[in-house]
Amino acid sequence: MTASRDLFLILNGKAAARDDVRAAVEAVRAAGHGVEVRVTFDPEDATRFVGELAARASADRPDVVVAGGGDGTVNAVVSQAVAQDCADGLAFAVMPLGTANDFARGQGIPTEDPQAALTLAAEGAARAIDLGRINDRLFVNLASGGTVTHITREADPRAKRVLGGVAYLLAGASRLGELTPSQARFEAEDFRWEGRFLAMAVGNGPMAGGGVTLCPEAVLDDGLLDLTILPYPDMEGVLPSLSEIFNGTGDEARRIAERTRVRTLTIDSAAPLAINLDGEATSATRIEVEVLPGAVSFVLPARG
């Protein structure tokens, strides 16, 4: 039998009243594990709850801190633990309860079964994973930018749940005449590229935007970040390219993509470049990226 663990669940307030979430907590407690629950109602709550952990003596801290929410919740919990110097000695896990759950999808964590995800947190093995940093912000999964980022913001969340990639395609089609190509210069150790692009992604994990695979070969613990650039096609090629990206085929997109792996990367753009970083928006004209190898410990499914 797996030794009992103490879990500290930081739960997004939007999911706190869900019956399946309550049932999951009860089931994991019944299996002999401790589960403390803290519920967030505004962005500052995650900072406060991580601060509560930081104030505890090491012996009184939980075994696993579980982010109960979407990719933004995962980012907030992990980023705050690093910022408050309490990530060492802790393991992290995710109970996916958001709209996209891209980190969980990309790593094979159950996204439709809260009990299975929380049981994994209580019984699965933890391993060290990398983090990425863009300027002064960390990311756990993936940062994306370009035209695709604007489209993912425009897509109706309800449509995304029902239609998946089709919702993004509809959003792109409705705004096609307004879409302006992004342009930037990318410089890494042995890589240089400059031009207009439909999408760019720097991935620690493979997916963003609700299951869109932008960095298909990204690995969480290889000490590298995967860079993908999709050059901007002519106008007749925009919708076919978007269709491939958002519906998961992507054969043509893969053929035209620029790809490399980096430890550090600099992106320079004349206009502010919008970046979606673990589901949260930021922008800058100069973007400095670096990988932080083995920065935190995370409970994940066994490797296939």
PDB file of C-alpha atoms in Angstrom:
ATOM      1  CA  MET A   1       0.000   0.000   0.000  1.00  0.00           C
ATOM      2  CA  THR A   2       1.222   3.502  -0.812  1.00  0.00           C
ATOM      3  CA  ALA A   3       2.360   5.425   2.275  1.00  0.00           C
ATOM      4  CA  SER A   4      -0.061   8.131   3.299  1.00  0.00           C
ATOM      5  CA  ARG A   5       0.659  11.666   2.164  1.00  0.00           C
ATOM      6  CA  ASP A   6      -0.414  15.071   3.333  1.00  0.00           C
ATOM      7  CA  LEU A   7      -1.833  17.159   0.482  1.00  0.00           C
ATOM      8  CA  PHE A   8      -2.389  20.907   0.487  1.00  0.00           C
ATOM      9  CA  LEU A   9      -5.041  21.667  -2.141  1.00  0.00           C
ATOM     10  CA  ILE A  10      -5.218  25.266  -3.372  1.00  0.00           C
ATOM     11  CA  LEU A  11      -8.590  25.190  -5.081  1.00  0.00           C
ATOM     12  CA  ASN A  12      -9.891  27.755  -7.547  1.00  0.00           C
ATOM     13  CA  GLY A  13     -13.097  29.169  -6.070  1.00  0.00           C
ATOM     14  CA  LYS A  14     -14.989  28.606  -9.339  1.00  0.00           C
ATOM     15  CA  ALA A  15     -14.689  24.840  -8.796  1.00  0.00           C
ATOM     16  CA  ALA A  16     -15.151  24.693  -5.035  1.00  0.00           C
ATOM     17  CA  ALA A  17     -18.865  23.832  -5.141  1.00  0.00           C
ATOM     18  CA  ARG A  18     -18.563  21.032  -7.699  1.00  0.00           C
ATOM     19  CA  ASP A  19     -19.893  17.722  -6.408  1.00  0.00           C
ATOM     20  CA  ASP A  20     -17.162  15.717  -8.147  1.00  0.00           C
ATOM     21  CA  VAL A  21     -14.463  17.834  -6.516  1.00  0.00           C
ATOM     22  CA  ARG A  22     -15.944  17.328  -3.055  1.00  0.00           C
ATOM     23  CA  ALA A  23     -16.289  13.604  -3.735  1.00  0.00           C
ATOM     24  CA  ALA A  24     -12.662  13.419  -4.836  1.00  0.00           C
ATOM     25  CA  VAL A  25     -11.419  15.039  -1.619  1.00  0.00           C
ATOM     26  CA  GLU A  26     -13.570  12.709   0.472  1.00  0.00           C
ATOM     27  CA  ALA A  27     -12.344   9.621  -1.418  1.00  0.00           C
ATOM     28  CA  VAL A  28      -8.667  10.513  -1.045  1.00  0.00           C
ATOM     29  CA  ARG A  29      -9.140  11.212   2.653  1.00  0.00           C
ATOM     30  CA  ALA A  30     -10.941   7.872   3.036  1.00  0.00           C
ATOM     31  CA  ALA A  31      -7.909   6.192   1.447  1.00  0.00           C
ATOM     32  CA  GLY A  32      -5.798   7.421   4.360  1.00  0.00           C
ATOM     33  CA  HIS A  33      -4.286  10.625   3.004  1.00  0.00           C
ATOM     34  CA  GLY A  34      -4.549  14.068   4.548  1.00  0.00           C
ATOM     35  CA  VAL A  35      -6.074  16.819   2.426  1.00  0.00           C
ATOM     36  CA  GLU A  36      -6.052  20.445   3.587  1.00  0.00           C
ATOM     37  CA  VAL A  37      -8.125  22.694   1.344  1.00  0.00           C
ATOM     38  CA  ARG A  38      -7.763  26.412   0.718  1.00  0.00           C
ATOM     39  CA  VAL A  39     -10.165  28.151  -1.680  1.00  0.00           C
ATOM     40  CA  THR A  40      -9.126  31.136  -3.811  1.00  0.00           C
ATOM     41  CA  PHE A  41     -11.527  33.939  -4.671  1.00  0.00           C
ATOM     42  CA  ASP A  42      -9.105  36.485  -6.124  1.00  0.00           C
ATOM     43  CA  PRO A  43      -5.598  36.327  -7.644  1.00  0.00           C
ATOM     44  CA  GLU A  44      -3.899  37.357  -4.410  1.00  0.00           C
ATOM     45  CA  ASP A  45      -5.246  34.343  -2.526  1.00  0.00           C
ATOM     46  CA  ALA A  46      -2.764  31.924  -4.099  1.00  0.00           C
ATOM     47  CA  THR A  47       0.061  34.195  -2.931  1.00  0.00           C
ATOM     48  CA  ARG A  48      -1.374  34.257   0.581  1.00  0.00           C
ATOM     49  CA  PHE A  49      -1.853  30.493   0.785  1.00  0.00           C
ATOM     50  CA  VAL A  50       1.661  29.786  -0.459  1.00  0.00           C
ATOM     51  CA  GLY A  51       2.866  32.317   2.105  1.00  0.00           C
ATOM     52  CA  GLU A  52       1.120  30.245   4.758  1.00  0.00           C
ATOM     53  CA  LEU A  53       3.231  27.270   3.699  1.00  0.00           C
ATOM     54  CA  ALA A  54       6.413  29.347   3.618  1.00  0.00           C
ATOM     55  CA  ALA A  55       5.794  30.417   7.210  1.00  0.00           C
ATOM     56  CA  ARG A  56       5.560  26.839   8.448  1.00  0.00           C
ATOM     57  CA  ALA A  57       8.563  24.927   9.711  1.00  0.00           C
ATOM     58  CA  SER A  58       9.829  22.423   7.147  1.00  0.00           C
ATOM     59  CA  ALA A  59       8.617  19.497   9.259  1.00  0.00           C
ATOM     60  CA  ASP A  60       5.070  20.899   9.262  1.00  0.00           C
ATOM     61  CA  ARG A  61       4.773  21.390   5.520  1.00  0.00           C
ATOM     62  CA  PRO A  62       2.687  19.027   3.365  1.00  0.00           C
ATOM     63  CA  ASP A  63       4.169  16.410   1.070  1.00  0.00           C
ATOM     64  CA  VAL A  64       2.399  17.687  -2.047  1.00  0.00           C
ATOM     65  CA  VAL A  65       0.897  21.053  -2.964  1.00  0.00           C
ATOM     66  CA  VAL A  66      -1.967  20.511  -5.415  1.00  0.00           C
ATOM     67  CA  ALA A  67      -3.118  23.254  -7.781  1.00  0.00           C
ATOM     68  CA  GLY A  68      -6.850  22.723  -8.228  1.00  0.00           C
ATOM     69  CA  GLY A  69      -7.788  24.701 -11.318  1.00  0.00           C
ATOM     70  CA  GLY A  70      -6.541  25.474 -14.802  1.00  0.00           C
ATOM     71  CA  ASP A  71      -3.138  26.350 -16.180  1.00  0.00           C
ATOM     72  CA  GLY A  72      -3.230  29.788 -14.573  1.00  0.00           C
ATOM     73  CA  THR A  73      -3.729  28.227 -11.139  1.00  0.00           C
ATOM     74  CA  VAL A  74      -0.817  25.846 -11.707  1.00  0.00           C
ATOM     75  CA  ASN A  75       1.367  28.770 -12.717  1.00  0.00           C
ATOM     76  CA  ALA A  76       0.322  30.907  -9.749  1.00  0.00           C
ATOM     77  CA  VAL A  77       0.978  28.176  -7.191  1.00  0.00           C
ATOM     78  CA  VAL A  78       4.353  27.104  -8.562  1.00  0.00           C
ATOM     79  CA  SER A  79       5.543  30.656  -9.282  1.00  0.00           C
ATOM     80  CA  GLN A  80       4.663  31.831  -5.804  1.00  0.00           C
ATOM     81  CA  ALA A  81       6.371  28.868  -4.167  1.00  0.00           C
ATOM     82  CA  VAL A  82       9.565  29.676  -6.081  1.00  0.00           C
ATOM     83  CA  ALA A  83       9.257  33.402  -5.321  1.00  0.00           C
ATOM     84  CA  GLN A  84       8.726  32.757  -1.608  1.00  0.00           C
ATOM     85  CA  ASP A  85      11.626  30.273  -1.396  1.00  0.00           C
ATOM     86  CA  CYS A  86       9.531  27.329  -0.251  1.00  0.00           C
ATOM     87  CA  ALA A  87       9.594  25.142  -3.374  1.00  0.00           C
ATOM     88  CA  ASP A  88      12.541  23.067  -2.132  1.00  0.00           C
ATOM     89  CA  GLY A  89      11.320  20.020  -0.268  1.00  0.00           C
ATOM     90  CA  LEU A  90       7.811  20.246  -1.717  1.00  0.00           C
ATOM     91  CA  ALA A  91       6.280  18.346  -4.594  1.00  0.00           C
ATOM     92  CA  PHE A  92       3.548  19.838  -6.762  1.00  0.00           C
ATOM     93  CA  ALA A  93       0.588  18.269  -8.534  1.00  0.00           C
ATOM     94  CA  VAL A  94      -2.470  19.393 -10.458  1.00  0.00           C
ATOM     95  CA  MET A  95      -6.167  18.633 -10.174  1.00  0.00           C
ATOM     96  CA  PRO A  96      -7.266  19.915 -13.604  1.00  0.00           C
ATOM     97  CA  LEU A  97     -10.434  21.991 -13.274  1.00  0.00           C
ATOM     98  CA  GLY A  98      -9.959  24.723 -15.869  1.00  0.00           C
ATOM     99  CA  THR A  99     -11.222  25.242 -19.407  1.00  0.00           C
ATOM    100  CA  ALA A 100      -8.051  24.285 -21.268  1.00  0.00           C
ATOM    101  CA  ASN A 101      -5.945  22.221 -18.813  1.00  0.00           C
ATOM    102  CA  ASP A 102      -3.123  22.177 -21.352  1.00  0.00           C
ATOM    103  CA  PHE A 103      -0.388  21.198 -18.913  1.00  0.00           C
ATOM    104  CA  ALA A 104      -2.406  18.243 -17.650  1.00  0.00           C
ATOM    105  CA  ARG A 105      -3.432  17.167 -21.162  1.00  0.00           C
ATOM    106  CA  GLY A 106       0.133  17.243 -22.371  1.00  0.00           C
ATOM    107  CA  GLN A 107       1.372  15.104 -19.475  1.00  0.00           C
ATOM    108  CA  GLY A 108      -1.420  12.516 -19.419  1.00  0.00           C
ATOM    109  CA  ILE A 109      -2.965  13.675 -16.143  1.00  0.00           C
ATOM    110  CA  PRO A 110      -6.708  12.823 -16.031  1.00  0.00           C
ATOM    111  CA  THR A 111      -8.680  15.917 -17.008  1.00  0.00           C
ATOM    112  CA  GLU A 112     -12.226  14.540 -16.741  1.00  0.00           C
ATOM    113  CA  ASP A 113     -11.886  12.683 -13.418  1.00  0.00           C
ATOM    114  CA  PRO A 114     -10.958  14.854 -10.410  1.00  0.00           C
ATOM    115  CA  GLN A 115     -10.718  11.827  -8.142  1.00  0.00           C
ATOM    116  CA  ALA A 116      -8.216  10.105 -10.424  1.00  0.00           C
ATOM    117  CA  ALA A 117      -6.125  13.275 -10.608  1.00  0.00           C
ATOM    118  CA  LEU A 118      -6.148  13.789  -6.841  1.00  0.00           C
ATOM    119  CA  THR A 119      -5.347  10.114  -6.275  1.00  0.00           C
ATOM    120  CA  LEU A 120      -2.355  10.511  -8.582  1.00  0.00           C
ATOM    121  CA  ALA A 121      -1.206  13.435  -6.440  1.00  0.00           C
ATOM    122  CA  ALA A 122      -1.508  11.237  -3.347  1.00  0.00           C
ATOM    123  CA  GLU A 123       0.087   8.100  -4.762  1.00  0.00           C
ATOM    124  CA  GLY A 124       2.142   8.957  -7.859  1.00  0.00           C
ATOM    125  CA  ALA A 125       5.892   9.432  -8.083  1.00  0.00           C
ATOM    126  CA  ALA A 126       7.395  12.900  -8.163  1.00  0.00           C
ATOM    127  CA  ARG A 127      10.282  13.902 -10.392  1.00  0.00           C
ATOM    128  CA  ALA A 128      12.224  17.088 -11.008  1.00  0.00           C
ATOM    129  CA  ILE A 129      11.025  19.165 -13.952  1.00  0.00           C
ATOM    130  CA  ASP A 130      12.264  22.323 -15.632  1.00  0.00           C
ATOM    131  CA  LEU A 131      10.600  25.709 -15.569  1.00  0.00           C
ATOM    132  CA  GLY A 132      10.821  28.487 -18.124  1.00  0.00           C
ATOM    133  CA  ARG A 133      11.303  32.170 -17.455  1.00  0.00           C
ATOM    134  CA  ILE A 134      10.200  35.011 -19.727  1.00  0.00           C
ATOM    135  CA  ASN A 135      11.595  38.333 -18.512  1.00  0.00           C
ATOM    136  CA  ASP A 136      10.559  38.310 -14.846  1.00  0.00           C
ATOM    137  CA  ARG A 137       7.768  35.708 -15.083  1.00  0.00           C
ATOM    138  CA  LEU A 138       7.926  31.939 -14.794  1.00  0.00           C
ATOM    139  CA  PHE A 139       5.997  29.443 -16.866  1.00  0.00           C
ATOM    140  CA  VAL A 140       5.410  25.770 -16.195  1.00  0.00           C
ATOM    141  CA  ASN A 141       3.966  24.669 -19.522  1.00  0.00           C
ATOM    142  CA  LEU A 142       4.170  26.904 -22.594  1.00  0.00           C
ATOM    143  CA  ALA A 143       4.304  30.497 -23.773  1.00  0.00           C
ATOM    144  CA  SER A 144       2.820  31.375 -27.169  1.00  0.00           C
ATOM    145  CA  GLY A 145       2.534  34.513 -29.240  1.00  0.00           C
ATOM    146  CA  GLY A 146       1.496  35.867 -32.604  1.00  0.00           C
ATOM    147  CA  THR A 147      -1.768  35.771 -34.512  1.00  0.00           C
ATOM    148  CA  VAL A 148      -2.773  32.498 -32.862  1.00  0.00           C
ATOM    149  CA  THR A 149      -2.604  34.139 -29.451  1.00  0.00           C
ATOM    150  CA  HIS A 150      -5.131  36.791 -30.534  1.00  0.00           C
ATOM    151  CA  ILE A 151      -7.467  34.090 -31.841  1.00  0.00           C
ATOM    152  CA  THR A 152      -7.356  32.007 -28.674  1.00  0.00           C
ATOM    153  CA  ARG A 153      -8.343  35.123 -26.721  1.00  0.00           C
ATOM    154  CA  GLU A 154     -11.276  35.784 -29.057  1.00  0.00           C
ATOM    155  CA  ALA A 155     -12.745  32.262 -28.981  1.00  0.00           C
ATOM    156  CA  ASP A 156     -15.819  31.941 -26.758  1.00  0.00           C
ATOM    157  CA  PRO A 157     -14.977  29.698 -23.756  1.00  0.00           C
ATOM    158  CA  ARG A 158     -18.346  27.944 -24.048  1.00  0.00           C
ATOM    159  CA  ALA A 159     -17.724  27.227 -27.722  1.00  0.00           C
ATOM    160  CA  LYS A 160     -14.241  25.927 -26.913  1.00  0.00           C
ATOM    161  CA  ARG A 161     -15.719  23.344 -24.538  1.00  0.00           C
ATOM    162  CA  VAL A 162     -18.256  22.157 -27.111  1.00  0.00           C
ATOM    163  CA  LEU A 163     -16.480  22.606 -30.434  1.00  0.00           C
ATOM    164  CA  GLY A 164     -12.814  22.319 -29.536  1.00  0.00           C
ATOM    165  CA  GLY A 165     -10.541  23.423 -32.388  1.00  0.00           C
ATOM    166  CA  VAL A 166     -13.499  24.443 -34.552  1.00  0.00           C
ATOM    167  CA  ALA A 167     -14.236  27.299 -32.136  1.00  0.00           C
ATOM    168  CA  TYR A 168     -10.778  28.748 -32.732  1.00  0.00           C
ATOM    169  CA  LEU A 169     -11.175  28.385 -36.479  1.00  0.00           C
ATOM    170  CA  LEU A 170     -14.498  30.252 -36.364  1.00  0.00           C
ATOM    171  CA  ALA A 171     -12.918  33.003 -34.287  1.00  0.00           C
ATOM    172  CA  GLY A 172     -10.062  33.254 -36.768  1.00  0.00           C
ATOM    173  CA  ALA A 173     -12.380  33.349 -39.763  1.00  0.00           C
ATOM    174  CA  SER A 174     -14.511  36.091 -38.215  1.00  0.00           C
ATOM    175  CA  ARG A 175     -11.443  38.279 -37.612  1.00  0.00           C
ATOM    176  CA  LEU A 176      -9.431  37.371 -40.696  1.00  0.00           C
ATOM    177  CA  GLY A 177      -9.497  40.874 -42.172  1.00  0.00           C
ATOM    178  CA  GLU A 178      -8.261  42.367 -38.885  1.00  0.00           C
ATOM    179  CA  LEU A 179      -5.386  39.974 -38.212  1.00  0.00           C
ATOM    180  CA  THR A 180      -1.992  41.617 -38.467  1.00  0.00           C
ATOM    181  CA  PRO A 181       1.084  39.420 -38.820  1.00  0.00           C
ATOM    182  CA  SER A 182       3.514  39.547 -35.942  1.00  0.00           C
ATOM    183  CA  GLN A 183       7.136  40.239 -36.772  1.00  0.00           C
ATOM    184  CA  ALA A 184      10.211  39.690 -34.632  1.00  0.00           C
ATOM    185  CA  ARG A 185      13.829  38.620 -34.541  1.00  0.00           C
ATOM    186  CA  PHE A 186      14.692  35.405 -32.669  1.00  0.00           C
ATOM    187  CA  GLU A 187      18.239  34.745 -31.470  1.00  0.00           C
ATOM    188  CA  ALA A 188      19.445  31.682 -29.539  1.00  0.00           C
ATOM    189  CA  GLU A 189      22.745  29.852 -29.110  1.00  0.00           C
ATOM    190  CA  ASP A 190      22.942  28.446 -32.646  1.00  0.00           C
ATOM    191  CA  PHE A 191      19.734  29.812 -34.152  1.00  0.00           C
ATOM    192  CA  ARG A 192      18.741  33.042 -35.895  1.00  0.00           C
ATOM    193  CA  TRP A 193      15.404  33.820 -37.561  1.00  0.00           C
ATOM    194  CA  GLU A 194      13.634  37.062 -38.445  1.00  0.00           C
ATOM    195  CA  GLY A 195      10.343  37.655 -40.197  1.00  0.00           C
ATOM    196  CA  ARG A 196       6.551  37.604 -40.029  1.00  0.00           C
ATOM    197  CA  PHE A 197       4.873  34.714 -38.258  1.00  0.00           C
ATOM    198  CA  LEU A 198       1.458  33.223 -37.634  1.00  0.00           C
ATOM    199  CA  ALA A 199       2.442  31.713 -34.305  1.00  0.00           C
ATOM    200  CA  MET A 200       5.430  31.170 -32.068  1.00  0.00           C
ATOM    201  CA  ALA A 201       5.703  29.001 -29.001  1.00  0.00           C
ATOM    202  CA  VAL A 202       8.328  28.309 -26.378  1.00  0.00           C
ATOM    203  CA  GLY A 203       7.379  25.030 -24.796  1.00  0.00           C
ATOM    204  CA  ASN A 204       8.367  23.202 -21.664  1.00  0.00           C
ATOM    205  CA  GLY A 205       5.247  21.135 -22.412  1.00  0.00           C
ATOM    206  CA  PRO A 206       3.658  20.494 -25.821  1.00  0.00           C
ATOM    207  CA  MET A 207       0.176  22.076 -25.728  1.00  0.00           C
ATOM    208  CA  ALA A 208      -1.591  25.414 -25.413  1.00  0.00           C
ATOM    209  CA  GLY A 209      -4.919  26.985 -26.321  1.00  0.00           C
ATOM    210  CA  GLY A 210      -7.073  24.034 -25.267  1.00  0.00           C
ATOM    211  CA  GLY A 211      -5.159  21.069 -26.677  1.00  0.00           C
ATOM    212  CA  VAL A 212      -3.351  22.709 -29.623  1.00  0.00           C
ATOM    213  CA  THR A 213       0.008  20.953 -30.010  1.00  0.00           C
ATOM    214  CA  LEU A 214       2.530  23.677 -30.755  1.00  0.00           C
ATOM    215  CA  CYS A 215       5.700  22.014 -29.433  1.00  0.00           C
ATOM    216  CA  PRO A 216       5.087  18.305 -30.086  1.00  0.00           C
ATOM    217  CA  GLU A 217       8.484  17.087 -28.887  1.00  0.00           C
ATOM    218  CA  ALA A 218       8.787  19.207 -25.730  1.00  0.00           C
ATOM    219  CA  VAL A 219       9.922  17.294 -22.640  1.00  0.00           C
ATOM    220  CA  LEU A 220       9.574  18.650 -19.122  1.00  0.00           C
ATOM    221  CA  ASP A 221      12.906  17.445 -17.789  1.00  0.00           C
ATOM    222  CA  ASP A 222      15.445  17.675 -20.620  1.00  0.00           C
ATOM    223  CA  GLY A 223      16.983  20.978 -19.523  1.00  0.00           C
ATOM    224  CA  LEU A 224      15.797  22.658 -22.737  1.00  0.00           C
ATOM    225  CA  LEU A 225      12.843  24.630 -24.098  1.00  0.00           C
ATOM    226  CA  ASP A 226      11.374  23.864 -27.525  1.00  0.00           C
ATOM    227  CA  LEU A 227      10.933  26.817 -29.890  1.00  0.00           C
ATOM    228  CA  THR A 228       8.406  26.605 -32.738  1.00  0.00           C
ATOM    229  CA  ILE A 229       7.858  29.395 -35.267  1.00  0.00           C
ATOM    230  CA  LEU A 230       5.147  29.129 -37.925  1.00  0.00           C
ATOM    231  CA  PRO A 231       5.995  31.681 -40.650  1.00  0.00           C
ATOM    232  CA  TYR A 232       3.062  33.760 -41.874  1.00  0.00           C
ATOM    233  CA  PRO A 233       1.652  32.376 -45.145  1.00  0.00           C
ATOM    234  CA  ASP A 234      -0.044  34.396 -47.867  1.00  0.00           C
ATOM    235  CA  MET A 235      -3.658  35.351 -47.091  1.00  0.00           C
ATOM    236  CA  GLU A 236      -5.033  32.353 -48.974  1.00  0.00           C
ATOM    237  CA  GLY A 237      -3.018  30.088 -46.731  1.00  0.00           C
ATOM    238  CA  VAL A 238      -3.999  31.589 -43.376  1.00  0.00           C
ATOM    239  CA  LEU A 239      -7.257  29.696 -42.794  1.00  0.00           C
ATOM    240  CA  PRO A 240      -5.860  26.315 -43.951  1.00  0.00           C
ATOM    241  CA  SER A 241      -2.903  26.788 -41.608  1.00  0.00           C
ATOM    242  CA  LEU A 242      -5.189  27.762 -38.731  1.00  0.00           C
ATOM    243  CA  SER A 243      -7.342  24.716 -39.445  1.00  0.00           C
ATOM    244  CA  GLU A 244      -4.333  22.429 -39.194  1.00  0.00           C
ATOM    245  CA  ILE A 245      -3.104  24.046 -35.986  1.00  0.00           C
ATOM    246  CA  PHE A 246      -6.433  24.055 -34.155  1.00  0.00           C
ATOM    247  CA  ASN A 247      -7.740  20.702 -35.354  1.00  0.00           C
ATOM    248  CA  GLY A 248      -4.620  18.751 -34.571  1.00  0.00           C
ATOM    249  CA  THR A 249      -3.517  17.619 -38.037  1.00  0.00           C
ATOM    250  CA  GLY A 250      -0.753  20.097 -38.637  1.00  0.00           C
ATOM    251  CA  ASP A 251       1.123  18.159 -41.347  1.00  0.00           C
ATOM    252  CA  GLU A 252       1.657  21.239 -43.496  1.00  0.00           C
ATOM    253  CA  ALA A 253       2.337  23.399 -40.434  1.00  0.00           C
ATOM    254  CA  ARG A 254       5.018  20.941 -39.350  1.00  0.00           C
ATOM    255  CA  ARG A 255       6.629  21.068 -42.792  1.00  0.00           C
ATOM    256  CA  ILE A 256       6.947  24.841 -42.794  1.00  0.00           C
ATOM    257  CA  ALA A 257       7.724  25.313 -39.108  1.00  0.00           C
ATOM    258  CA  GLU A 258      11.062  26.519 -37.826  1.00  0.00           C
ATOM    259  CA  ARG A 259      12.031  24.467 -34.786  1.00  0.00           C
ATOM    260  CA  THR A 260      14.932  24.308 -32.402  1.00  0.00           C
ATOM    261  CA  ARG A 261      15.710  23.665 -28.748  1.00  0.00           C
ATOM    262  CA  VAL A 262      17.193  26.404 -26.595  1.00  0.00           C
ATOM    263  CA  ARG A 263      18.562  27.140 -23.165  1.00  0.00           C
ATOM    264  CA  THR A 264      18.270  30.878 -23.680  1.00  0.00           C
ATOM    265  CA  LEU A 265      16.458  32.925 -26.310  1.00  0.00           C
ATOM    266  CA  THR A 266      15.986  36.615 -27.091  1.00  0.00           C
ATOM    267  CA  ILE A 267      13.013  37.901 -29.073  1.00  0.00           C
ATOM    268  CA  ASP A 268      13.001  41.491 -30.327  1.00  0.00           C
ATOM    269  CA  SER A 269       9.957  43.115 -31.906  1.00  0.00           C
ATOM    270  CA  ALA A 270       9.359  46.713 -32.982  1.00  0.00           C
ATOM    271  CA  ALA A 271       5.794  46.571 -31.632  1.00  0.00           C
ATOM    272  CA  PRO A 272       4.802  44.956 -28.331  1.00  0.00           C
ATOM    273  CA  LEU A 273       4.439  41.218 -28.859  1.00  0.00           C
ATOM    274  CA  ALA A 274       1.451  39.675 -27.091  1.00  0.00           C
ATOM    275  CA  ILE A 275       2.380  36.519 -25.210  1.00  0.00           C
ATOM    276  CA  ASN A 276       0.049  33.978 -23.614  1.00  0.00           C
ATOM    277  CA  LEU A 277       2.010  32.525 -20.722  1.00  0.00           C
ATOM    278  CA  ASP A 278       0.325  29.503 -19.124  1.00  0.00           C
ATOM    279  CA  GLY A 279      -2.991  31.069 -20.058  1.00  0.00           C
ATOM    280  CA  GLU A 280      -2.155  34.550 -18.768  1.00  0.00           C
ATOM    281  CA  ALA A 281      -1.449  37.564 -20.961  1.00  0.00           C
ATOM    282  CA  THR A 282       1.660  39.700 -21.077  1.00  0.00           C
ATOM    283  CA  SER A 283       3.462  41.721 -23.744  1.00  0.00           C
ATOM    284  CA  ALA A 284       6.852  43.285 -24.413  1.00  0.00           C
ATOM    285  CA  THR A 285       9.066  44.448 -27.273  1.00  0.00           C
ATOM    286  CA  ARG A 286      12.090  42.574 -25.910  1.00  0.00           C
ATOM    287  CA  ILE A 287      11.575  39.109 -24.489  1.00  0.00           C
ATOM    288  CA  GLU A 288      14.374  37.238 -22.756  1.00  0.00           C
ATOM    289  CA  VAL A 289      13.741  33.531 -22.249  1.00  0.00           C
ATOM    290  CA  GLU A 290      15.690  30.982 -20.222  1.00  0.00           C
ATOM    291  CA  VAL A 291      15.191  27.473 -18.902  1.00  0.00           C
ATOM    292  CA  LEU A 292      15.588  26.661 -15.196  1.00  0.00           C
ATOM    293  CA  PRO A 293      16.601  22.984 -15.219  1.00  0.00           C
ATOM    294  CA  GLY A 294      15.132  20.736 -12.512  1.00  0.00           C
ATOM    295  CA  ALA A 295      13.638  23.721 -10.707  1.00  0.00           C
ATOM    296  CA  VAL A 296      10.706  21.977  -8.986  1.00  0.00           C
ATOM    297  CA  SER A 297       9.425  18.507  -8.200  1.00  0.00           C
ATOM    298  CA  PHE A 298       6.118  17.458  -9.774  1.00  0.00           C
ATOM    299  CA  VAL A 299       3.894  14.377  -9.385  1.00  0.00           C
ATOM    300  CA  LEU A 300       3.224  12.993 -12.857  1.00  0.00           C
ATOM    301  CA  PRO A 301       2.005   9.763 -14.422  1.00  0.00           C
ATOM    302  CA  ALA A 302       4.630   7.077 -14.983  1.00  0.00           C
ATOM    303  CA  ARG A 303       6.462   7.446 -18.265  1.00  0.00           C
ATOM    304  CA  GLY A 304       5.008   5.339 -21.074  1.00  0.00           C
TER     305      GLY A 304
END
